[in-house]
mmCIF file of C-alpha atoms in Angstrom:
data_model
loop_
_atom_site.group_PDB
_atom_site.id
_atom_site.type_symbol
_atom_site.label_atom_id
_atom_site.label_comp_id
_atom_site.label_asym_id
_atom_site.label_seq_id
_atom_site.Cartn_x
_atom_site.Cartn_y
_atom_site.Cartn_z
ATOM 1 C CA PHE D 1 -11.104 -0.308 33.846
ATOM 2 C CA THR D 2 -13.809 -0.728 31.785
ATOM 3 C CA SER D 3 -15.045 2.001 28.686
ATOM 4 C CA THR D 4 -17.746 0.108 26.802
ATOM 5 C CA GLY D 5 -21.299 0.455 25.550
ATOM 6 C CA SER D 6 -19.456 3.090 22.750
ATOM 7 C CA SER D 7 -17.689 5.262 24.638
ATOM 8 C CA VAL D 8 -15.782 7.977 23.105
ATOM 9 C CA GLY D 9 -12.575 9.181 23.155
ATOM 10 C CA VAL D 10 -11.804 8.367 26.195
ATOM 11 C CA GLU D 11 -8.423 8.472 28.039
ATOM 12 C CA PHE D 12 -6.467 7.183 30.309
ATOM 13 C CA TYR D 13 -2.788 8.112 31.070
ATOM 14 C CA ASN D 14 -0.356 6.921 33.983
ATOM 15 C CA CYS D 15 -2.618 4.652 35.058
ATOM 16 C CA GLU D 16 -2.142 1.025 36.429
ATOM 17 C CA ALA D 17 -4.175 -2.412 36.260
ATOM 18 C CA ILE D 18 -3.204 -4.705 39.096
ATOM 19 C CA GLY D 19 -4.743 -8.089 40.281
ATOM 20 C CA CYS D 20 -7.428 -8.687 38.591
ATOM 21 C CA SER D 21 -9.387 -11.339 38.795
ATOM 22 C CA GLY D 22 -12.762 -14.085 37.712
ATOM 23 C CA ASN D 23 -13.662 -16.743 39.887
ATOM 24 C CA ALA D 24 -13.739 -19.992 39.458
ATOM 25 C CA THR D 25 -17.012 -20.549 36.271
ATOM 26 C CA SER D 26 -15.054 -22.166 33.302
ATOM 27 C CA GLY D 27 -15.394 -19.473 30.864
ATOM 28 C CA VAL D 28 -13.922 -16.130 33.086
ATOM 29 C CA THR D 29 -12.061 -13.766 31.664
ATOM 30 C CA ALA D 30 -9.802 -11.679 34.025
ATOM 31 C CA THR D 31 -8.660 -8.364 31.890
ATOM 32 C CA GLY D 32 -6.772 -4.966 33.484
ATOM 33 C CA PHE D 33 -7.910 -2.335 30.878
ATOM 34 C CA HIS D 34 -11.128 -3.811 28.907
ATOM 35 C CA PHE D 35 -11.919 -1.104 25.790
ATOM 36 C CA ASP D 36 -15.303 -2.707 24.278
ATOM 37 C CA SER D 37 -17.016 -1.371 20.574
ATOM 38 C CA SER D 38 -15.003 2.279 21.841
ATOM 39 C CA ASN D 39 -13.880 4.544 19.716
ATOM 40 C CA GLY D 40 -11.478 7.195 19.759
ATOM 41 C CA CYS D 41 -10.118 6.456 22.642
ATOM 42 C CA LEU D 42 -5.976 6.745 23.830
ATOM 43 C CA MET D 43 -4.878 4.872 26.683
ATOM 44 C CA GLN D 44 -0.535 6.143 27.396
ATOM 45 C CA ASP D 45 2.639 5.428 29.216
ATOM 46 C CA CYS D 46 0.418 1.929 32.008
ATOM 47 C CA PHE D 47 0.548 -0.754 33.186
ATOM 48 C CA SER D 48 -1.420 -3.836 33.059
ATOM 49 C CA SER D 49 -0.308 -6.801 34.900
ATOM 50 C CA GLY D 50 -0.954 -10.173 37.061
ATOM 51 C CA HIS D 51 -5.194 -11.280 35.688
ATOM 52 C CA GLU D 52 -6.100 -14.454 36.366
ATOM 53 C CA GLY D 53 -9.684 -16.089 35.112
ATOM 54 C CA SER D 54 -10.636 -19.730 34.836
ATOM 55 C CA ARG D 55 -9.546 -19.417 31.138
ATOM 56 C CA PHE D 56 -8.766 -16.312 29.613
ATOM 57 C CA ALA D 57 -6.057 -13.243 30.621
ATOM 58 C CA TYR D 58 -5.746 -10.698 29.163
ATOM 59 C CA GLY D 59 -3.300 -7.299 29.899
ATOM 60 C CA VAL D 60 -5.575 -4.731 27.141
ATOM 61 C CA TYR D 61 -8.796 -6.300 25.900
ATOM 62 C CA MET D 62 -9.720 -4.444 22.438
ATOM 63 C CA THR D 63 -13.383 -5.516 20.905
ATOM 64 C CA GLY D 64 -15.346 -4.461 18.123
ATOM 65 C CA CYS D 65 -13.289 -1.063 18.733
ATOM 66 C CA THR D 66 -12.475 1.898 16.005
ATOM 67 C CA GLY D 67 -9.616 4.331 15.968
ATOM 68 C CA ASN D 68 -8.294 2.864 19.551
ATOM 69 C CA THR D 69 -4.879 3.643 19.934
ATOM 70 C CA VAL D 70 -1.874 2.975 23.052
ATOM 71 C CA LYS D 71 1.049 4.178 23.486
ATOM 72 C CA ASN D 72 3.715 2.877 26.091
ATOM 73 C CA CYS D 73 2.237 0.820 27.290
ATOM 74 C CA LYS D 74 3.227 -2.683 28.528
ATOM 75 C CA THR D 75 1.449 -5.929 30.289
ATOM 76 C CA SER D 76 2.793 -8.893 32.329
ATOM 77 C CA TYR D 77 2.281 -11.355 34.001
ATOM 78 C CA ASN D 78 -1.505 -12.386 32.947
ATOM 79 C CA ARG D 79 -2.782 -16.261 32.972
ATOM 80 C CA PRO D 80 -4.833 -19.129 33.814
ATOM 81 C CA TYR D 81 -6.103 -20.575 37.241
ATOM 82 C CA ALA D 82 -6.663 -23.804 35.272
ATOM 83 C CA VAL D 83 -3.140 -25.335 34.542
ATOM 84 C CA ALA D 84 -5.023 -27.917 32.145
ATOM 85 C CA SER D 85 -7.700 -25.590 30.677
ATOM 86 C CA THR D 86 -8.067 -24.135 27.368
ATOM 87 C CA THR D 87 -6.664 -21.522 27.487
ATOM 88 C CA VAL D 88 -6.065 -17.826 25.910
ATOM 89 C CA VAL D 89 -4.270 -16.035 27.373
ATOM 90 C CA ALA D 90 -2.739 -12.112 25.342
ATOM 91 C CA GLY D 91 -1.210 -8.974 26.942
ATOM 92 C CA PHE D 92 -2.512 -6.815 24.037
ATOM 93 C CA TYR D 93 -6.254 -8.076 22.584
ATOM 94 C CA SER D 94 -7.413 -7.247 19.346
ATOM 95 C CA ALA D 95 -10.638 -9.234 17.838
ATOM 96 C CA ALA D 96 -13.325 -7.317 15.561
ATOM 97 C CA GLY D 97 -12.206 -3.330 15.581
ATOM 98 C CA VAL D 98 -11.025 -1.446 12.502
ATOM 99 C CA ALA D 99 -7.721 0.731 11.773
ATOM 100 C CA ASN D 100 -6.915 0.669 16.348
ATOM 101 C CA SER D 101 -2.878 1.092 17.030
ATOM 102 C CA PHE D 102 -0.164 -0.267 19.781
ATOM 103 C CA GLU D 103 2.695 1.781 19.172
ATOM 104 C CA ASN D 104 5.612 1.165 22.000
ATOM 105 C CA CYS D 105 4.295 -1.421 24.180
ATOM 106 C CA GLU D 106 5.446 -4.121 25.126
ATOM 107 C CA SER D 107 4.046 -7.517 26.318
ATOM 108 C CA PHE D 108 6.414 -9.986 28.707
ATOM 109 C CA GLY D 109 6.155 -12.881 31.223
ATOM 110 C CA ASN D 110 2.129 -14.345 30.190
ATOM 111 C CA LEU D 111 1.024 -17.738 30.785
ATOM 112 C CA SER D 112 -0.971 -19.480 28.497
ATOM 113 C CA GLY D 113 -2.533 -23.566 29.970
ATOM 114 C CA ALA D 114 -1.646 -27.123 29.192
ATOM 115 C CA ASN D 115 -4.078 -28.330 26.973
ATOM 116 C CA ALA D 116 -2.532 -28.088 23.190
ATOM 117 C CA THR D 117 -4.972 -26.258 22.134
ATOM 118 C CA ALA D 118 -3.898 -23.431 24.308
ATOM 119 C CA LYS D 119 -2.511 -20.024 23.167
ATOM 120 C CA VAL D 120 -0.207 -17.474 24.433
ATOM 121 C CA ALA D 121 0.327 -14.552 22.617
ATOM 122 C CA GLY D 122 2.466 -10.231 23.164
ATOM 123 C CA PHE D 123 0.212 -9.820 20.919
ATOM 124 C CA MET D 124 -3.262 -10.529 19.184
ATOM 125 C CA PHE D 125 -5.090 -9.658 16.770
ATOM 126 C CA ASP D 126 -8.280 -11.676 16.598
ATOM 127 C CA THR D 127 -11.617 -12.438 14.558
ATOM 128 C CA GLY D 128 -11.791 -10.372 11.974
ATOM 129 C CA GLU D 129 -10.001 -6.736 13.433
ATOM 130 C CA LYS D 130 -8.745 -5.140 10.070
ATOM 131 C CA GLN D 131 -6.395 -2.512 9.264
ATOM 132 C CA SER D 132 -5.018 -2.148 12.647
ATOM 133 C CA THR D 133 -1.298 -1.972 13.487
ATOM 134 C CA ILE D 134 1.112 -3.042 15.619
ATOM 135 C CA ILE D 135 3.931 -0.575 15.908
ATOM 136 C CA ASN D 136 7.878 -0.557 17.897
ATOM 137 C CA CYS D 137 6.541 -3.350 20.170
ATOM 138 C CA THR D 138 8.577 -6.223 21.409
ATOM 139 C CA ALA D 139 6.455 -9.615 22.417
ATOM 140 C CA ARG D 140 9.182 -11.323 25.506
ATOM 141 C CA GLY D 141 9.426 -14.422 27.758
ATOM 142 C CA ASN D 142 5.381 -15.096 26.484
ATOM 143 C CA GLY D 143 4.296 -18.816 26.291
ATOM 144 C CA SER D 144 3.172 -21.641 28.446
ATOM 145 C CA LEU D 145 3.407 -23.930 31.524
ATOM 146 C CA THR D 146 4.057 -26.887 29.727
ATOM 147 C CA GLN D 147 4.900 -28.497 25.866
ATOM 148 C CA ALA D 148 1.476 -28.808 25.001
ATOM 149 C CA GLY D 149 0.819 -24.855 24.353
ATOM 150 C CA VAL D 150 1.223 -22.956 21.681
ATOM 151 C CA SER D 151 3.475 -19.193 22.577
ATOM 152 C CA HIS D 152 2.922 -16.558 19.664
ATOM 153 C CA GLY D 153 5.422 -13.985 20.072
ATOM 154 C CA PHE D 154 2.499 -11.877 17.805
ATOM 155 C CA LEU D 155 -0.610 -13.549 16.335
ATOM 156 C CA LEU D 156 -2.960 -12.062 13.455
ATOM 157 C CA THR D 157 -6.240 -15.555 13.998
ATOM 158 C CA VAL D 158 -9.272 -15.824 12.326
ATOM 159 C CA ASN D 159 -9.560 -12.999 9.443
ATOM 160 C CA SER D 160 -7.368 -10.589 10.238
ATOM 161 C CA ARG D 161 -7.511 -8.134 6.989
ATOM 162 C CA PHE D 162 -4.857 -4.794 6.475
ATOM 163 C CA CYS D 163 -2.643 -5.477 9.510
ATOM 164 C CA TYR D 164 0.280 -4.460 9.345
ATOM 165 C CA VAL D 165 3.500 -5.405 12.455
ATOM 166 C CA ARG D 166 6.043 -3.066 11.968
ATOM 167 C CA GLY D 167 9.499 -3.435 13.682
ATOM 168 C CA CYS D 168 8.913 -5.194 16.378
ATOM 169 C CA ASN D 169 10.842 -8.069 18.571
ATOM 170 C CA ALA D 170 9.430 -10.720 19.307
ATOM 171 C CA ILE D 171 11.588 -12.904 22.059
ATOM 172 C CA ALA D 172 12.072 -15.360 23.204
ATOM 173 C CA ASN D 173 8.053 -16.724 23.269
ATOM 174 C CA ALA D 174 8.192 -20.326 23.735
ATOM 175 C CA SER D 175 6.684 -23.615 25.125
ATOM 176 C CA ALA D 176 8.247 -24.772 28.593
ATOM 177 C CA THR D 177 10.130 -28.068 28.408
#
């Protein structure tokens, strides 16, 4: 499911995105739900699972969005094709957006690659996300395929500002041993 090009007010209810795949070309991204420059959209009671990209995989992916709300959704088992590749995998991901909200959501079983720069997170705010929230969410069992990768339940990176995480649980998010 994709909402791009400054879409406004798009709503998804009780939707499932399962098994989207990229190809073996470096840099290909696989996403279940993709919001690009979309504003005021709602996603509720949806499920996204089993997406495999050559380097990047996301259950819910937002970039440059404002005021989107994701409620009561689950993502699981997203991963890269290549075990040794530099990868970023997240159940819920938002970058360069403003005032996006994730509420009562769960991310579990997402896996990153084996490279030391590989990252996996249940929830990730990246590259200048501002004033966005993660409320009453759970990140459980997200990890890397080897000890080299880095695992996070909740990760706020590169100039994320004025965001907050409240009432959340991070459970057993770890690298392989």
